[in-house]
mmCIF file of C-alpha atoms in Angstrom:
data_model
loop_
_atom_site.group_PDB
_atom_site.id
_atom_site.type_symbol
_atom_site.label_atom_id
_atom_site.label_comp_id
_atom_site.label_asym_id
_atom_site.label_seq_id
_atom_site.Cartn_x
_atom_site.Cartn_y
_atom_site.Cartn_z
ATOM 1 C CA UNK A 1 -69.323 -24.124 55.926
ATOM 2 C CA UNK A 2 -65.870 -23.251 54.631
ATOM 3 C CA UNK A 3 -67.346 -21.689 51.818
ATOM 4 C CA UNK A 4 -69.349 -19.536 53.479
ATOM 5 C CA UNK A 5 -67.034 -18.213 56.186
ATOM 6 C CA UNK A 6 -64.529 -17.750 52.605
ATOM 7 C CA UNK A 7 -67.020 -15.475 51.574
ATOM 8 C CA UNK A 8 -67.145 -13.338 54.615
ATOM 9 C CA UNK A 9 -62.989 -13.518 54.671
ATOM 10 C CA UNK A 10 -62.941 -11.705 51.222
ATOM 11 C CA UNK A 11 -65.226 -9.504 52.005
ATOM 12 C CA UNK A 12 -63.326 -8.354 55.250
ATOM 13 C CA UNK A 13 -60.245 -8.249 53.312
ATOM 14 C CA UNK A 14 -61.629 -6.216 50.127
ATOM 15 C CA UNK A 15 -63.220 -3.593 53.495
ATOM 16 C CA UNK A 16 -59.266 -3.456 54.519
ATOM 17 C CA UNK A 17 -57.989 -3.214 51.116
ATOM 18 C CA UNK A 18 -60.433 0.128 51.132
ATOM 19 C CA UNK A 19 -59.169 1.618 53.887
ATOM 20 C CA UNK A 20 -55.292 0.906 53.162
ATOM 21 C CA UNK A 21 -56.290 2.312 49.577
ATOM 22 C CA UNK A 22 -56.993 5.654 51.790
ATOM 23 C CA UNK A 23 -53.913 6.485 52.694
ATOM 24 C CA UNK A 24 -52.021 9.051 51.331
ATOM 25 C CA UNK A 25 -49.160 8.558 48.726
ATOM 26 C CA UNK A 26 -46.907 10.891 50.551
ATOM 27 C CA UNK A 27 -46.684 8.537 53.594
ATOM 28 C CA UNK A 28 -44.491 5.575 53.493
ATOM 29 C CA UNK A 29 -45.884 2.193 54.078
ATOM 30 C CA UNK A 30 -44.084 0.569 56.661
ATOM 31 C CA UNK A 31 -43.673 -3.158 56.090
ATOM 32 C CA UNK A 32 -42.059 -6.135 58.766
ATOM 33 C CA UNK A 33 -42.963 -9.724 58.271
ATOM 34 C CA UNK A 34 -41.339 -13.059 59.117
ATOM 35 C CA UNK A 35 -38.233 -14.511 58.886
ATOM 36 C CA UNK A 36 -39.439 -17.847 56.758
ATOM 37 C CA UNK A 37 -40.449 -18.963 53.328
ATOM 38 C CA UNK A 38 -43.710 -18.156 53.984
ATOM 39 C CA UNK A 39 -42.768 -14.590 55.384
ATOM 40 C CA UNK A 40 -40.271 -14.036 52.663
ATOM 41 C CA UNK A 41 -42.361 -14.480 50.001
ATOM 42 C CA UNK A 42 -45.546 -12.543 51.863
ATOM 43 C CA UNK A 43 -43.018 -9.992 51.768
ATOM 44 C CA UNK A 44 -42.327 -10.167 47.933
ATOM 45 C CA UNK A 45 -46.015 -10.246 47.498
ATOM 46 C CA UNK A 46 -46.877 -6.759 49.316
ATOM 47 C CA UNK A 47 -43.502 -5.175 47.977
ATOM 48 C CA UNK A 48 -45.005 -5.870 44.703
ATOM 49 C CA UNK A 49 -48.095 -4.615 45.306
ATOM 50 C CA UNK A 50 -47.034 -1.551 46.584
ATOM 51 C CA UNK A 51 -44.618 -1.155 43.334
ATOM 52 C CA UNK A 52 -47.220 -1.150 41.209
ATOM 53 C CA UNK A 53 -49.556 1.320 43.414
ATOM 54 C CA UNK A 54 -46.101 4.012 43.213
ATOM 55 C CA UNK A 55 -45.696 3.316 46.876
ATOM 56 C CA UNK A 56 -43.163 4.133 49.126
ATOM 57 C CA UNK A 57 -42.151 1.806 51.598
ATOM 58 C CA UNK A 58 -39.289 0.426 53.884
ATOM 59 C CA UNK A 59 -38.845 -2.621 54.753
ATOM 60 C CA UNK A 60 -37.856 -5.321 57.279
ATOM 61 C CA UNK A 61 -37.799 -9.213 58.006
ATOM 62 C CA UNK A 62 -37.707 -10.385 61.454
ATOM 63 C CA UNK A 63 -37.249 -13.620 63.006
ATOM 64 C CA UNK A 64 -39.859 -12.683 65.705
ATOM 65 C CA UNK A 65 -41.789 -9.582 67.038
ATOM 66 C CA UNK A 66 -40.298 -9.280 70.658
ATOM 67 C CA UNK A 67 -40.248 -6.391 73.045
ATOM 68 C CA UNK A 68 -36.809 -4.820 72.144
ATOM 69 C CA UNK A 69 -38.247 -5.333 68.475
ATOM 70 C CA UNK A 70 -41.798 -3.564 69.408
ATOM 71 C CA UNK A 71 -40.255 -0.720 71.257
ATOM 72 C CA UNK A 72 -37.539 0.064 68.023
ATOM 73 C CA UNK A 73 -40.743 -0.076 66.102
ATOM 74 C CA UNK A 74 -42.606 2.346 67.961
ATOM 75 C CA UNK A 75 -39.405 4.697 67.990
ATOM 76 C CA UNK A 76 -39.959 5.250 64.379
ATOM 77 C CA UNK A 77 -41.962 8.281 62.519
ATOM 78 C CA UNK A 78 -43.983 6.116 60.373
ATOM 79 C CA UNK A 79 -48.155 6.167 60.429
ATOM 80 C CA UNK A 80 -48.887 3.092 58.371
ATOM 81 C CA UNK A 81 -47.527 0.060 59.545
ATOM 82 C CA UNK A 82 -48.103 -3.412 57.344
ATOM 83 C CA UNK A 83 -47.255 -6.798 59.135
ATOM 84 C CA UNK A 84 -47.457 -10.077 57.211
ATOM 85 C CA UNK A 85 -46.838 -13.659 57.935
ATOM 86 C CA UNK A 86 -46.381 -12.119 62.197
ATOM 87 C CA UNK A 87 -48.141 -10.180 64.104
ATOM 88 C CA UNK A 88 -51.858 -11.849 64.944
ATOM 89 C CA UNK A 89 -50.292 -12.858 68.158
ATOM 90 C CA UNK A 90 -48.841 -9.583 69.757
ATOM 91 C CA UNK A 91 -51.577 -7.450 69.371
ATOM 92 C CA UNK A 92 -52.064 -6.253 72.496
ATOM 93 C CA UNK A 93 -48.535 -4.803 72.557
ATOM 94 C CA UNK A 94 -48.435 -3.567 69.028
ATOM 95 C CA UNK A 95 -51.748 -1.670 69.615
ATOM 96 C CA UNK A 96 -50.320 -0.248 72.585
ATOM 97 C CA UNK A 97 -46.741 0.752 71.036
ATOM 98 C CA UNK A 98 -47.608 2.092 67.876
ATOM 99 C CA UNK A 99 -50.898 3.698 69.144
ATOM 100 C CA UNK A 100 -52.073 6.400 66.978
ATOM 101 C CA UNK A 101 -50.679 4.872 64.029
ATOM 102 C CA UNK A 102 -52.784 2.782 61.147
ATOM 103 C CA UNK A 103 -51.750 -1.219 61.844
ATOM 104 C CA UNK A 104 -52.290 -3.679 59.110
ATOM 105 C CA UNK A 105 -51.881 -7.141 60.147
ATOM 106 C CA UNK A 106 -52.016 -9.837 57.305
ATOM 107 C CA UNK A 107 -51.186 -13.416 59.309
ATOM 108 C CA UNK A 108 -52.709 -16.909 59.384
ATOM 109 C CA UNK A 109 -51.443 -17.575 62.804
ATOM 110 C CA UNK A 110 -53.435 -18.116 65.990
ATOM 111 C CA UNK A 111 -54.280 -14.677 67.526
ATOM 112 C CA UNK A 112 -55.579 -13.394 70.659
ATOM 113 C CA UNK A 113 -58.366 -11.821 68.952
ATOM 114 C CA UNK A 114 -57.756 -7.873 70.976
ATOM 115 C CA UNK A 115 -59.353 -5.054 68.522
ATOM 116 C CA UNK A 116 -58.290 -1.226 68.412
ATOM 117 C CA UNK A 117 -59.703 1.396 66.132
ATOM 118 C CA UNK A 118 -56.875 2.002 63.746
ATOM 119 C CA UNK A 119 -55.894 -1.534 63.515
ATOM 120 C CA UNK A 120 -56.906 -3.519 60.700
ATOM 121 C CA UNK A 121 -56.564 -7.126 61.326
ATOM 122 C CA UNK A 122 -56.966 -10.005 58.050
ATOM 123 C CA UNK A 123 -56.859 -13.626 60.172
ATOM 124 C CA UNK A 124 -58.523 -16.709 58.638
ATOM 125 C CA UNK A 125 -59.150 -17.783 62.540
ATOM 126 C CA UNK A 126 -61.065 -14.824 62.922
ATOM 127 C CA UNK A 127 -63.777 -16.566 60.416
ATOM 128 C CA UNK A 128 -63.484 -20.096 62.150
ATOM 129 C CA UNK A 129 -60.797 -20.848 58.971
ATOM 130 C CA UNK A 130 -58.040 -23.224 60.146
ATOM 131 C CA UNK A 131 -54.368 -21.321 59.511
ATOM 132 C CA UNK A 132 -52.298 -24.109 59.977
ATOM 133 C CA UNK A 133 -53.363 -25.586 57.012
ATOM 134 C CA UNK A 134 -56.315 -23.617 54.785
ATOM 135 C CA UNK A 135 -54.397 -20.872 53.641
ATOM 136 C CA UNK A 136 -50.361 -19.682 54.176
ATOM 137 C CA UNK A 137 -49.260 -16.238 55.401
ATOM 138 C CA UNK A 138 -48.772 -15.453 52.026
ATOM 139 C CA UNK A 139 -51.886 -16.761 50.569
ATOM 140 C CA UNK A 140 -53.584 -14.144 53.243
ATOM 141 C CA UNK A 141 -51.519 -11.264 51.809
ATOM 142 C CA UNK A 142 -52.270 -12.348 48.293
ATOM 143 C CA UNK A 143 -55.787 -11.991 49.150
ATOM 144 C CA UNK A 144 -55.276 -8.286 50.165
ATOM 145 C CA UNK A 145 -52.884 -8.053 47.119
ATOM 146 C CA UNK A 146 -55.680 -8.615 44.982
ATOM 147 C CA UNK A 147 -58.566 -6.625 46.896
ATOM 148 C CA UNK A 148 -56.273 -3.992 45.848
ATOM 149 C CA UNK A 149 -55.810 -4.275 42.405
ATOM 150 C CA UNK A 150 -57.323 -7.345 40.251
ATOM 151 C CA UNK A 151 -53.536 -7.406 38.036
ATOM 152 C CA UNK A 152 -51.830 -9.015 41.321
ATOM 153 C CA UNK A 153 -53.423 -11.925 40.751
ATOM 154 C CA UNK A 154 -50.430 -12.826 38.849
ATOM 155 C CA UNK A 155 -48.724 -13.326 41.934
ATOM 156 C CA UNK A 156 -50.527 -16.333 43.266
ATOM 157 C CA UNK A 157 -47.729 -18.612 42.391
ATOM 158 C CA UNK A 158 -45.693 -17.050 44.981
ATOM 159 C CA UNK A 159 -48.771 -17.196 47.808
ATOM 160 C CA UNK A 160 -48.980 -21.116 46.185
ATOM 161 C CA UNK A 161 -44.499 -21.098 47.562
ATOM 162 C CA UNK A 162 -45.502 -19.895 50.839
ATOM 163 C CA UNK A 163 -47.931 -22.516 51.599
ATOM 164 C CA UNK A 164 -45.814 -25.440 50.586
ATOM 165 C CA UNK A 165 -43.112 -23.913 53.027
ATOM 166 C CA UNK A 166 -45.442 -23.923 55.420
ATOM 167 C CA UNK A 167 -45.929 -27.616 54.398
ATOM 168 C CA UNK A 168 -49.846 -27.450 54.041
ATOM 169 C CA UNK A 169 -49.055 -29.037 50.817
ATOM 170 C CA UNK A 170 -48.722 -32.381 52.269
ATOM 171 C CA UNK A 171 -52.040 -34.282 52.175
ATOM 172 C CA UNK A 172 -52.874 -32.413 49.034
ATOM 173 C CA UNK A 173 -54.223 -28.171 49.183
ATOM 174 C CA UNK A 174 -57.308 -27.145 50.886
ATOM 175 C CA UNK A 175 -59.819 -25.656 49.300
ATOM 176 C CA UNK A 176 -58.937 -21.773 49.613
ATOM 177 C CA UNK A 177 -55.276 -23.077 48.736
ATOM 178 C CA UNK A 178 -56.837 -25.007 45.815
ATOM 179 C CA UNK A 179 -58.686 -21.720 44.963
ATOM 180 C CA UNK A 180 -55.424 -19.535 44.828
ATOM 181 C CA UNK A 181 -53.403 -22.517 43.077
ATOM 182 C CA UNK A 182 -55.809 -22.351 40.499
ATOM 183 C CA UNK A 183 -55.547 -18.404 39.976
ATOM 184 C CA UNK A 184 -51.604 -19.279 39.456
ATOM 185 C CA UNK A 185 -52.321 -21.843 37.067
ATOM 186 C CA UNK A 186 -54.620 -19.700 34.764
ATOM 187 C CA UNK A 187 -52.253 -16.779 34.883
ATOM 188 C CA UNK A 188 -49.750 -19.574 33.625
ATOM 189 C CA UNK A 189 -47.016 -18.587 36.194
ATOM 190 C CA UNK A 190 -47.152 -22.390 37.885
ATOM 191 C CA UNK A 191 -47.566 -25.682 35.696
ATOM 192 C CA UNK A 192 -48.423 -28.835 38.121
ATOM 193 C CA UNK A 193 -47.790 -31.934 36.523
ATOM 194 C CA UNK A 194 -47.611 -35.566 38.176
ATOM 195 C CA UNK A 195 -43.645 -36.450 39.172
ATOM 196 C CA UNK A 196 -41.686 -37.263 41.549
ATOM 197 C CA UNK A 197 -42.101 -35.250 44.666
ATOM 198 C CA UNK A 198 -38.016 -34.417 45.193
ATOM 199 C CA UNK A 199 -36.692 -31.107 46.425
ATOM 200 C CA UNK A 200 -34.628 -29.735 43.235
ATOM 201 C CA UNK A 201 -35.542 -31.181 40.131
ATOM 202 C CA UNK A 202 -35.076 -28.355 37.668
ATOM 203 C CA UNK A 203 -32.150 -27.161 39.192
ATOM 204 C CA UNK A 204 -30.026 -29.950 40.463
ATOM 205 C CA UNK A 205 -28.957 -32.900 38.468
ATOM 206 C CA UNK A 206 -30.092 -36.705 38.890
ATOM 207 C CA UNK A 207 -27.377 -38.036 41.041
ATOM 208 C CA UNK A 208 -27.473 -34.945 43.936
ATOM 209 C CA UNK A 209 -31.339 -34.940 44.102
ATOM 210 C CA UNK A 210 -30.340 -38.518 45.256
ATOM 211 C CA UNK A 211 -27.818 -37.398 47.103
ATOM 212 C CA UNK A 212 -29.357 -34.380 49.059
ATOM 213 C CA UNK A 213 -33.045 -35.733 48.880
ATOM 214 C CA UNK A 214 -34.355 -34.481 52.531
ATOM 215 C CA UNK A 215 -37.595 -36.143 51.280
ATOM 216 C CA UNK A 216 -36.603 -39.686 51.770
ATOM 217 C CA UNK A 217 -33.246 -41.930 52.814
ATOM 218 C CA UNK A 218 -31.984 -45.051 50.686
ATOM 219 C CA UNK A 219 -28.965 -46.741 52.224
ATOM 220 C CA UNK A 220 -25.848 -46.384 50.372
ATOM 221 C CA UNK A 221 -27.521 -43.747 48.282
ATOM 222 C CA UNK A 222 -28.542 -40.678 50.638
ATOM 223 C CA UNK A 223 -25.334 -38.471 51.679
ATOM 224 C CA UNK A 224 -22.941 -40.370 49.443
ATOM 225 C CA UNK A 225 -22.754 -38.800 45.651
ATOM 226 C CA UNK A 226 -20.400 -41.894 44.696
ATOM 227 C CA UNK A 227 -23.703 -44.183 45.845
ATOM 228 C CA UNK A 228 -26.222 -42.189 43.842
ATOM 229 C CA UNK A 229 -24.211 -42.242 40.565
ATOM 230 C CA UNK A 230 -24.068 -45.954 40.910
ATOM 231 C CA UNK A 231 -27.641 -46.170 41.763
ATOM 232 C CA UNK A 232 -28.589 -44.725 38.659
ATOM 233 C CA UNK A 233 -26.159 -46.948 36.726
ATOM 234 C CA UNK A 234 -27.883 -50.146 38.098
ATOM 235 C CA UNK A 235 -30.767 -49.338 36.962
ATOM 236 C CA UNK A 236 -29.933 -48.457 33.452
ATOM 237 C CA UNK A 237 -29.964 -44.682 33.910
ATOM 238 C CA UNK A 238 -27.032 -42.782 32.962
ATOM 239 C CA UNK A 239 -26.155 -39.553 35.196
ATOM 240 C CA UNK A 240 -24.070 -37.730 32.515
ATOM 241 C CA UNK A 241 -25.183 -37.080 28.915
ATOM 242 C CA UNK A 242 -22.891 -37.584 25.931
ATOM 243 C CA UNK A 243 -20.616 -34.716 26.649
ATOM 244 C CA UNK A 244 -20.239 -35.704 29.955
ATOM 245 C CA UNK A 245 -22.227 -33.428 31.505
ATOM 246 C CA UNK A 246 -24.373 -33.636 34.264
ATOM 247 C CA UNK A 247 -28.358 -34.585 33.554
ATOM 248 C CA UNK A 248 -31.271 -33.341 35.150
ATOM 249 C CA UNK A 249 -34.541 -35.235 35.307
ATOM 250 C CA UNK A 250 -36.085 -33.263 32.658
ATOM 251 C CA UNK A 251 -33.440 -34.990 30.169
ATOM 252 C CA UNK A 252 -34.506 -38.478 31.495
ATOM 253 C CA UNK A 253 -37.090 -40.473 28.619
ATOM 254 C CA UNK A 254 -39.985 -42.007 29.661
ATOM 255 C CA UNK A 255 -38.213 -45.545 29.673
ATOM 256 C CA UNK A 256 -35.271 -44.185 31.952
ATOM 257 C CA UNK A 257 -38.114 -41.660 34.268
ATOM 258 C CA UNK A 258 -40.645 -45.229 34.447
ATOM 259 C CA UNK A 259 -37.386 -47.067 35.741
ATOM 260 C CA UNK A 260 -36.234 -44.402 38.063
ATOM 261 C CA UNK A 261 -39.593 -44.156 39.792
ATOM 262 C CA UNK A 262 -39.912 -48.192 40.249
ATOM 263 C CA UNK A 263 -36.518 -48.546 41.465
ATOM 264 C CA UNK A 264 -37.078 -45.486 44.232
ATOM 265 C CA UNK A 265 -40.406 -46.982 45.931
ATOM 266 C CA UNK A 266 -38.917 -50.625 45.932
ATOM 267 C CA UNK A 267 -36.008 -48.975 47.710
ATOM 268 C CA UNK A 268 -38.673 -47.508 49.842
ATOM 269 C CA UNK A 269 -40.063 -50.480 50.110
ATOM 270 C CA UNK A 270 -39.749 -50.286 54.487
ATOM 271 C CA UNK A 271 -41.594 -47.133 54.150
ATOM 272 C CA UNK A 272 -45.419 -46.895 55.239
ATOM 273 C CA UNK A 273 -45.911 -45.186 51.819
ATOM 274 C CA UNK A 274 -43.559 -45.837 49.797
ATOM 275 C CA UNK A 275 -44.308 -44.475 46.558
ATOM 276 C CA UNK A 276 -45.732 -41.061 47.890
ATOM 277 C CA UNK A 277 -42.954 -40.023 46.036
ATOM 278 C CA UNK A 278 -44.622 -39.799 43.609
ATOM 279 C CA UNK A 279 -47.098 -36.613 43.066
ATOM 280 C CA UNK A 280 -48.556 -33.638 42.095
ATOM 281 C CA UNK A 281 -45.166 -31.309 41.165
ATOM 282 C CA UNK A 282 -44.941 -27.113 40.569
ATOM 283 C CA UNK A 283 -43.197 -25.938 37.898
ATOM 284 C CA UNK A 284 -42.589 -22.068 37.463
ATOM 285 C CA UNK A 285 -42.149 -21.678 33.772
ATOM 286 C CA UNK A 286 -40.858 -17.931 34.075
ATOM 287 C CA UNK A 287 -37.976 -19.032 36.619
ATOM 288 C CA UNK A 288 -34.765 -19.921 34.817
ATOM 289 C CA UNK A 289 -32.929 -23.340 35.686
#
């Protein structure tokens, strides 16, 4: 059934795509969306979008679409508004505020389903698709990215971000996550590799991904950088290299990352799941360390 209802969410979004495709290069697109990962990165997707389409625009990130923020909305000139990541769930007062104007609302949140003429609304719930965890704010406006222009799908990696900060990573992607994940993946902007499943790994060394891990807690070893250095010494794993500097888990061999791994789940070992540390990981090769 998913698949189906997919099929009539592209479609809707490619119709939406026409009609934003419509509007004049001399007006400036108008673009608010959430204060989050997922809304920053929405944000970074559209922006880019409307880069490469020689678009103006101005933008702004809001922690949440209140009145005070509605009404300084509606006080401004601009026709072509563009929300992402917010918005699904104030229609009603948006419509009403910024009447006359063209509305764009890109958003996987629930929404109280009101309609106006000049608002063009792109909702997964709108095609029985669950939000919370099918598809991210920013896999929604990745959609639209690339109803607009088939080179954008080398921004899935960043839709791929915005779901795991929405956390519908957790239990493994859906299957319209899967679907974008898989667009990032062949446009070789995200590498996913088995690993362990720690906030940090190519840009923190061994001992503070111990340290800082907001993943999991091991006595002793979580919150105390003295206790993760010695951690890795008991187990044979030393935290600096021969210059003394620092080492990340990508300098660890497999003898040193096989020990790591066993001596983390049997210190998990209270834990329901104790080695669900261990998973699928995302690498962005283009990102430096």
């Amino acid at each position: 059934m998913i698949a189906e209802n997919f099929e009539r969410f592209l479609k809707h979004i490619e119709a939406c795509a026409l009609e934003f495709s419509k509007i004049p290069h001399s007006e400036t697109i108008r673009v608010v969306s959430h204060l989050d990962c997922d809304g920053i990165t929405s944000a970074a997707i559209i922006i880019k979008a409307l880069n490469r389409m020689n678009r103006k625009y101005a933008l702004s990130v809001v922690q949440q679409l209140d009145e005070k923020q509605i009404y300084a909305l509606s006080r401004e000139d601009y026709k072509n508004f563009v929300f992402t990541d917010i918005g699904s769930g104030q229609i009603s007062r948006l419509t009403e505020a910024l009447s006359g104007r063209r509305i764009f609302i890109l958003d996987h949140h629930e929404t109280e389903g009101a309609k106006s003429e000049r608002l063009f609304h792109i909702n997964p719930h709108c095609f029985e698709i669950d939000g919370s965890n099918n598809i991210s704010g920013a896999g929604v406006v990745f959609l639209f990215a690339r109803a607009l222009d088939q080179k954008n799908e080398d921004l899935a990696h960043l839709a791929i971000i915005g779901a795991i900060g929405d956390v519908q990573e957790e239990n493994g992607f859906s299957e319209i996550n899967s679907f974008i994940l898989s667009i990032a993946e062949k446009k070789g902007k995200l590498l996913r590799k088995k690993g362990l499943r720690i906030f940090g790994t190519q840009s923190r060394p061994i001992h503070k991904l111990l340290e800082q891990s907001s993943d999991f807690v091991i006595n002793g070893v979580t919150g105390s950088e003295s206790g993760a250095v010695q951690f890795l010494q008991s187990i044979g794993v030393s935290p600096t290299d021969n210059n003394g500097r620092w080492r990340k888990l990508s300098a660890l061999s497999e003898s040193e990352m096989q020990r790591l791994v066993t001596a983390l789940i049997l210190a998990r070992g209270g834990e329901e799941n104790p080695e669900s540390i261990i998973g699928d990981t995302y690498i962005l090769p283009d990102e430096k360390e």
